[in-house]
Short mmCIF file of C-alpha atoms in Angstrom, two decimals:
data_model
loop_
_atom_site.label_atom_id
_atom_site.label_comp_id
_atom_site.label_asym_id
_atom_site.label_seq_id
_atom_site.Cartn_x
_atom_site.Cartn_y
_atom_site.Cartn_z
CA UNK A 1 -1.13 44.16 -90.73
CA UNK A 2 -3.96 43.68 -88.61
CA UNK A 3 -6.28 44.01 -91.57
CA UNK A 4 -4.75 41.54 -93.19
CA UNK A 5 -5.24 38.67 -90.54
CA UNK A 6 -8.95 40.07 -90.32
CA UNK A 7 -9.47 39.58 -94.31
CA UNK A 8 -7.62 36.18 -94.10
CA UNK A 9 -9.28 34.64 -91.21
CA UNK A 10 -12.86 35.93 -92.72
CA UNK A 11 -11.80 34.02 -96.18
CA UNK A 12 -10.54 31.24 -94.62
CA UNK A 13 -14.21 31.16 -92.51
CA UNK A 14 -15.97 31.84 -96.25
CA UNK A 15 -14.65 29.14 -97.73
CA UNK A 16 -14.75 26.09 -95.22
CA UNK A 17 -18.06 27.40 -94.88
CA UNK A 18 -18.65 26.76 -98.36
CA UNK A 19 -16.45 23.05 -98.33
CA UNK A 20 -18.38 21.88 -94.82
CA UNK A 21 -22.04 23.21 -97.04
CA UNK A 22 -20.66 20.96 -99.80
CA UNK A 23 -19.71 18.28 -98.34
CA UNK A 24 -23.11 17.89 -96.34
CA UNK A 25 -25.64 18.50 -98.92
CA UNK A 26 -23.89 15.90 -101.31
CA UNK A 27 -24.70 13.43 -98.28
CA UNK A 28 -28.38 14.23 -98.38
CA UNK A 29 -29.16 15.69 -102.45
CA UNK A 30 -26.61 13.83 -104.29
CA UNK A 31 -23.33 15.10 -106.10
CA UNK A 32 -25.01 16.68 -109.18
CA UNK A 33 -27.66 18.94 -106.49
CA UNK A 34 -25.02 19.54 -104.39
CA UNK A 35 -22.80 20.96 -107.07
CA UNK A 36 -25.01 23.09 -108.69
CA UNK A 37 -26.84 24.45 -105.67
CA UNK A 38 -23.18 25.13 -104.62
CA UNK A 39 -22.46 27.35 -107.47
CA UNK A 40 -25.61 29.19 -107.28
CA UNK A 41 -24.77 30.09 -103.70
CA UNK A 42 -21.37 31.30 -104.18
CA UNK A 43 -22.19 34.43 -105.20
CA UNK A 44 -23.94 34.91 -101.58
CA UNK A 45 -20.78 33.84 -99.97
CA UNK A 46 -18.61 35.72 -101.74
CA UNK A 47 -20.21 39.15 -102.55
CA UNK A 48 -23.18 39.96 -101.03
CA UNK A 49 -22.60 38.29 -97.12
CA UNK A 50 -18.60 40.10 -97.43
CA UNK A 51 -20.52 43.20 -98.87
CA UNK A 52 -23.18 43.38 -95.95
CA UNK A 53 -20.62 42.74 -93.24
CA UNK A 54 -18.24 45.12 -94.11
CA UNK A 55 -21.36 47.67 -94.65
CA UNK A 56 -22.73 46.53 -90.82
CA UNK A 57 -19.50 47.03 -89.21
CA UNK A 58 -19.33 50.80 -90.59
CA UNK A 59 -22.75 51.52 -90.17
CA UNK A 60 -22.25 50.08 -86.22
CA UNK A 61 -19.45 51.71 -85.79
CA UNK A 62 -20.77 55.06 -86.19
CA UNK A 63 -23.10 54.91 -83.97
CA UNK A 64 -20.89 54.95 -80.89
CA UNK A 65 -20.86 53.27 -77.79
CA UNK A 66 -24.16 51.38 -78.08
CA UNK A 67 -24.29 50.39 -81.66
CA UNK A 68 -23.40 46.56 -80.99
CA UNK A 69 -25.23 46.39 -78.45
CA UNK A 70 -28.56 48.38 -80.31
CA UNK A 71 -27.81 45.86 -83.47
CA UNK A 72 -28.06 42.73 -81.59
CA UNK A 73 -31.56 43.58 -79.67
CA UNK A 74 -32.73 44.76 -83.09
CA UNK A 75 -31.38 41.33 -85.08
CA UNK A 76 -32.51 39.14 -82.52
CA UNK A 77 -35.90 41.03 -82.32
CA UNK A 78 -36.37 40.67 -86.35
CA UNK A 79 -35.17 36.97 -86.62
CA UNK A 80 -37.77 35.80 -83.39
CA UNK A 81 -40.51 37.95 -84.84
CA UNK A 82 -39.75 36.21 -87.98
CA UNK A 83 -40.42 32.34 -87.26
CA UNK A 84 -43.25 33.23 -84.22
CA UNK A 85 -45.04 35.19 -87.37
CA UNK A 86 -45.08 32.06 -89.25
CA UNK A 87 -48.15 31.01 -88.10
CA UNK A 88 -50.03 33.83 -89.35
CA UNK A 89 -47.99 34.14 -92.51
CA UNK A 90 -49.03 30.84 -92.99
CA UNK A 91 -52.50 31.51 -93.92
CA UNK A 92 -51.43 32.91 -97.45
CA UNK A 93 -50.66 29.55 -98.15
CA UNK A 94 -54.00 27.99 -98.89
CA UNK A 95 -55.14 24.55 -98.43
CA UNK A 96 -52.86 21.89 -97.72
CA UNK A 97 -52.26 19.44 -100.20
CA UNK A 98 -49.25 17.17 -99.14
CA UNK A 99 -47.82 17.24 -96.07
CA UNK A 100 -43.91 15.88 -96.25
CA UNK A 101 -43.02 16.25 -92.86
CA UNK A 102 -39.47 17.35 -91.73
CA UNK A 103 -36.63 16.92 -94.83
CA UNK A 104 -33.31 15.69 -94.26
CA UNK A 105 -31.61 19.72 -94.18
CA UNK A 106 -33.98 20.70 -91.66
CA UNK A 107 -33.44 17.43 -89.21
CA UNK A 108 -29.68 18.49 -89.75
CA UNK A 109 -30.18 22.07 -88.68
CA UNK A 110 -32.19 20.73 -85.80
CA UNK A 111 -29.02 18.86 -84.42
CA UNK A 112 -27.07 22.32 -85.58
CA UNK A 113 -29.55 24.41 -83.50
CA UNK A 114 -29.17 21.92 -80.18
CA UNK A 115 -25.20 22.49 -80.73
CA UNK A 116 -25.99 25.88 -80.58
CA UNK A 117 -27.91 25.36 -77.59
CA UNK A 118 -24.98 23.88 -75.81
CA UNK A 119 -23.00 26.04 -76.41
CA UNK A 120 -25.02 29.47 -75.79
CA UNK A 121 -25.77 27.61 -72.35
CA UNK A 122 -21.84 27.64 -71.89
CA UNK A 123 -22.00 30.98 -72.49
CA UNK A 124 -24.48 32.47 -70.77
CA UNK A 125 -23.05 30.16 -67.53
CA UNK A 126 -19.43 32.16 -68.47
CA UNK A 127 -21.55 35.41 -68.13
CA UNK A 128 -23.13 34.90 -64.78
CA UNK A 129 -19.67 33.46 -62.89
CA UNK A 130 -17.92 36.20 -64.44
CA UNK A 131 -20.23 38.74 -63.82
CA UNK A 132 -20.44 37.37 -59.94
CA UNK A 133 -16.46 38.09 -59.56
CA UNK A 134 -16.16 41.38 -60.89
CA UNK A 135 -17.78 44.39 -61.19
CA UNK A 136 -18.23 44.99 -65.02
CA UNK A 137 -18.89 48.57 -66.81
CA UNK A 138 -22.20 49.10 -67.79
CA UNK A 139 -21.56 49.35 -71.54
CA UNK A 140 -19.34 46.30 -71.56
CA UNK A 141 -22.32 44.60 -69.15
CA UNK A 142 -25.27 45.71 -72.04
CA UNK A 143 -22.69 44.60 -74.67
CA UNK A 144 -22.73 40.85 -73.00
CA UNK A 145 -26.20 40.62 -72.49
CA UNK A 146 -27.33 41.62 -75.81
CA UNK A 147 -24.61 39.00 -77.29
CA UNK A 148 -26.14 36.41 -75.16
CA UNK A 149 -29.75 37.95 -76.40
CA UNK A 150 -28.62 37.40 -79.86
CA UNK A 151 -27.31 33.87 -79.32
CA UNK A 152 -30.37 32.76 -77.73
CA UNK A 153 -32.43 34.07 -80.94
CA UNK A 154 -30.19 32.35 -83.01
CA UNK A 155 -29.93 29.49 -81.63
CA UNK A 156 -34.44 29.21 -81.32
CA UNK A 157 -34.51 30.51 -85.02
CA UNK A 158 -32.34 27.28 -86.08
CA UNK A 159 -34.26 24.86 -84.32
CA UNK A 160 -37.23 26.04 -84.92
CA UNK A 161 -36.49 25.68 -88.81
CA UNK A 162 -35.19 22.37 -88.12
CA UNK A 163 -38.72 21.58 -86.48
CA UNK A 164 -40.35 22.89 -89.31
CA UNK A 165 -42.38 20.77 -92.27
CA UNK A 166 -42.20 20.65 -95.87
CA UNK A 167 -45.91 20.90 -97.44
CA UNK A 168 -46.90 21.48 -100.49
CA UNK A 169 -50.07 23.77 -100.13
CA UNK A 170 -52.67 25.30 -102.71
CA UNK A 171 -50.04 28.51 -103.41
CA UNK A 172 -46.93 27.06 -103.18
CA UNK A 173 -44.59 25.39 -101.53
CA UNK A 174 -43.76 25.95 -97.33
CA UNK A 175 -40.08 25.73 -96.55
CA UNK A 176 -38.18 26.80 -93.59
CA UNK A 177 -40.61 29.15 -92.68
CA UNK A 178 -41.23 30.82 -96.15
CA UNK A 179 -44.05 30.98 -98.87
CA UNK A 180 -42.52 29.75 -102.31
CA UNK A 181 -45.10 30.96 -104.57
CA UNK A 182 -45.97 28.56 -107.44
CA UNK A 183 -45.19 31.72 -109.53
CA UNK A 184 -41.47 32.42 -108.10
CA UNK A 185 -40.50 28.90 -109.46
CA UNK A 186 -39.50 28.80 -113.42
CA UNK A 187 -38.52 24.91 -113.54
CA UNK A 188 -38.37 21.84 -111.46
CA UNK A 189 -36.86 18.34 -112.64
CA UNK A 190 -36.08 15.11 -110.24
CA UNK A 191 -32.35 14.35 -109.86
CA UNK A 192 -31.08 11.41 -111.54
CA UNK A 193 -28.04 10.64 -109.63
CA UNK A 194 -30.89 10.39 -106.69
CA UNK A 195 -34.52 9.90 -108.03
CA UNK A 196 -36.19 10.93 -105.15
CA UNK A 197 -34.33 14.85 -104.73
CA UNK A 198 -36.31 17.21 -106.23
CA UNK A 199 -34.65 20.35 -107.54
CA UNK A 200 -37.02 23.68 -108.15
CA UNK A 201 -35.11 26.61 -109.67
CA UNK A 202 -36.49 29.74 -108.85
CA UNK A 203 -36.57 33.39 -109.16
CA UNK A 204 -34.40 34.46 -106.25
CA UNK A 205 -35.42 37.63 -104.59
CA UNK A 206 -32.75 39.96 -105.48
CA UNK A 207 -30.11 39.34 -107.88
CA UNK A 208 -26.77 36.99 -107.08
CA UNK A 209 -28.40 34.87 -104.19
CA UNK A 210 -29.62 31.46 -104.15
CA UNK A 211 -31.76 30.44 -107.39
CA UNK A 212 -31.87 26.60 -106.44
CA UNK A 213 -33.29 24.46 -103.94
CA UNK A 214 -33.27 20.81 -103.61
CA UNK A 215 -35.21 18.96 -101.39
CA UNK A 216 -34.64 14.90 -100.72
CA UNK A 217 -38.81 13.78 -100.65
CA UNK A 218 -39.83 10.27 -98.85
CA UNK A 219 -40.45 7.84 -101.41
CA UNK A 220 -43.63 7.00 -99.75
CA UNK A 221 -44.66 10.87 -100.69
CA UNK A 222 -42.71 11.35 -104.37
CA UNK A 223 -46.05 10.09 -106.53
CA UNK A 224 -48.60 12.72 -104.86
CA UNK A 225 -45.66 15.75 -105.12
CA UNK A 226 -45.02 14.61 -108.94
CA UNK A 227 -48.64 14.91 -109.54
CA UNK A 228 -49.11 17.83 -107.49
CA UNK A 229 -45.95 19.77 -109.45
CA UNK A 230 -47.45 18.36 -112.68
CA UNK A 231 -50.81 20.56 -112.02
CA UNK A 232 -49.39 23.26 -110.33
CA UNK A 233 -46.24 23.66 -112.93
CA UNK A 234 -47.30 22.68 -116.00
CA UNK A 235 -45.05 22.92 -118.28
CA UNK A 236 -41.99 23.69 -116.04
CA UNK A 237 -40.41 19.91 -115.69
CA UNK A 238 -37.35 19.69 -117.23
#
């Protein structure tokens, strides 16, 4: 029975996830983005993110005591090595040729990653008054910190996304701390519900995830990025 509130509550989570995504992208990409970008990430949501978690729970789980505690040093390690490398992985970029400063999505995530903030603060302020009263176990004291270790990570991953740029650059295009090679994308078009959204379709990594992206560009920046995709993709506007 216990299962069964643990598979409920983790649906319910999957899909208002999904609904609140929705809902907020519609706001900044239009209906017609927001529904197909929706659709492409589904699969995500529901098969590879329940697949991965129930995979990470057994794999944790056997390895004993410390294996929450040894997966949240290692995940927060990964995600802050990931955005500090950024500068360097920058490089493979090339040349910049239009710089479109922060997007809607990543101003939101910056507001996401202060909430996060807040409430990490909260927690890590729970940790030290508790910790003050009683005497935990050591295991149960590691397992705290490295939660609040993780949170932290988390919480300076988000905002640093929501910090960072949109450019378009000599080999492709920088996005929340990623390379998309002119090569990855197969088509691009401009929305028509919302002229100035422009929606790439891409080759996504590995199969089922994410194979759109749209991206709401500044009006005062849409004629250089048109010309700029027209050169770089030619061919690919649909």
């Amino acid at each position: 029975m216990e299962w069964f509130w643990v598979l409920l509550i983790f649906f319910v989570v999957i899909v208002g996830s999904l609904w609140f995504g929705y809902l907020t992208e519609e706001k900044m990409v239009g209906p017609e983005a927001a529904r197909r970008n929706s659709r492409s990430a589904t699969p995500l949501f529901l098969f590879w993110l329940p697949l991965s978690g129930f995979a990470l729970f057994f794999v944790v789980e056997q390895l004993g005591r410390y294996g929450w505690v040894s997966f949240h040093i290692l995940y927060a390690v990964s995600i802050s090595a990931w955005w500090m490398s950024w500068f360097f992985r920058k490089q493979e970029a090339g040349s910049l040729l239009a710089d479109v400063g922060r997007t809607p999505q990543s101003k939101f995530l910056f507001w996401i990653g202060l909430l996060q903030v807040a409430l990490v603060v909260f927690q890590t302020w729970l940790f030290f008054t508790s910790t003050l009263t009683r005497s935990p176990e050591y295991s149960s004291l590691y397992l705290e910190i490295s939660r609040l270790v993780l949170w932290w990570s988390i919480a300076g991953f988000t905002i640093a996304v929501g910090l960072n740029k949109l450019e378009f650059r000599e080999n492709g295009i920088c996005l929340v701390h990623s390379l998309m090679r002119w090569q990855r994308i197969n088509s691009y078009t401009w929305e028509t519900d919302k002229s100035n959204v422009l929606t790439i379709r891409f080759k996504p990594r590995f199969p089922l995830l994410p194979s759109f992206a749209s991206l709401a560009i500044p009006a005062n920046h849409q004629e250089v990025v048109s010309r700029i995709l027209a050169e770089r993709l030619v061919g690919k506007r649909l």
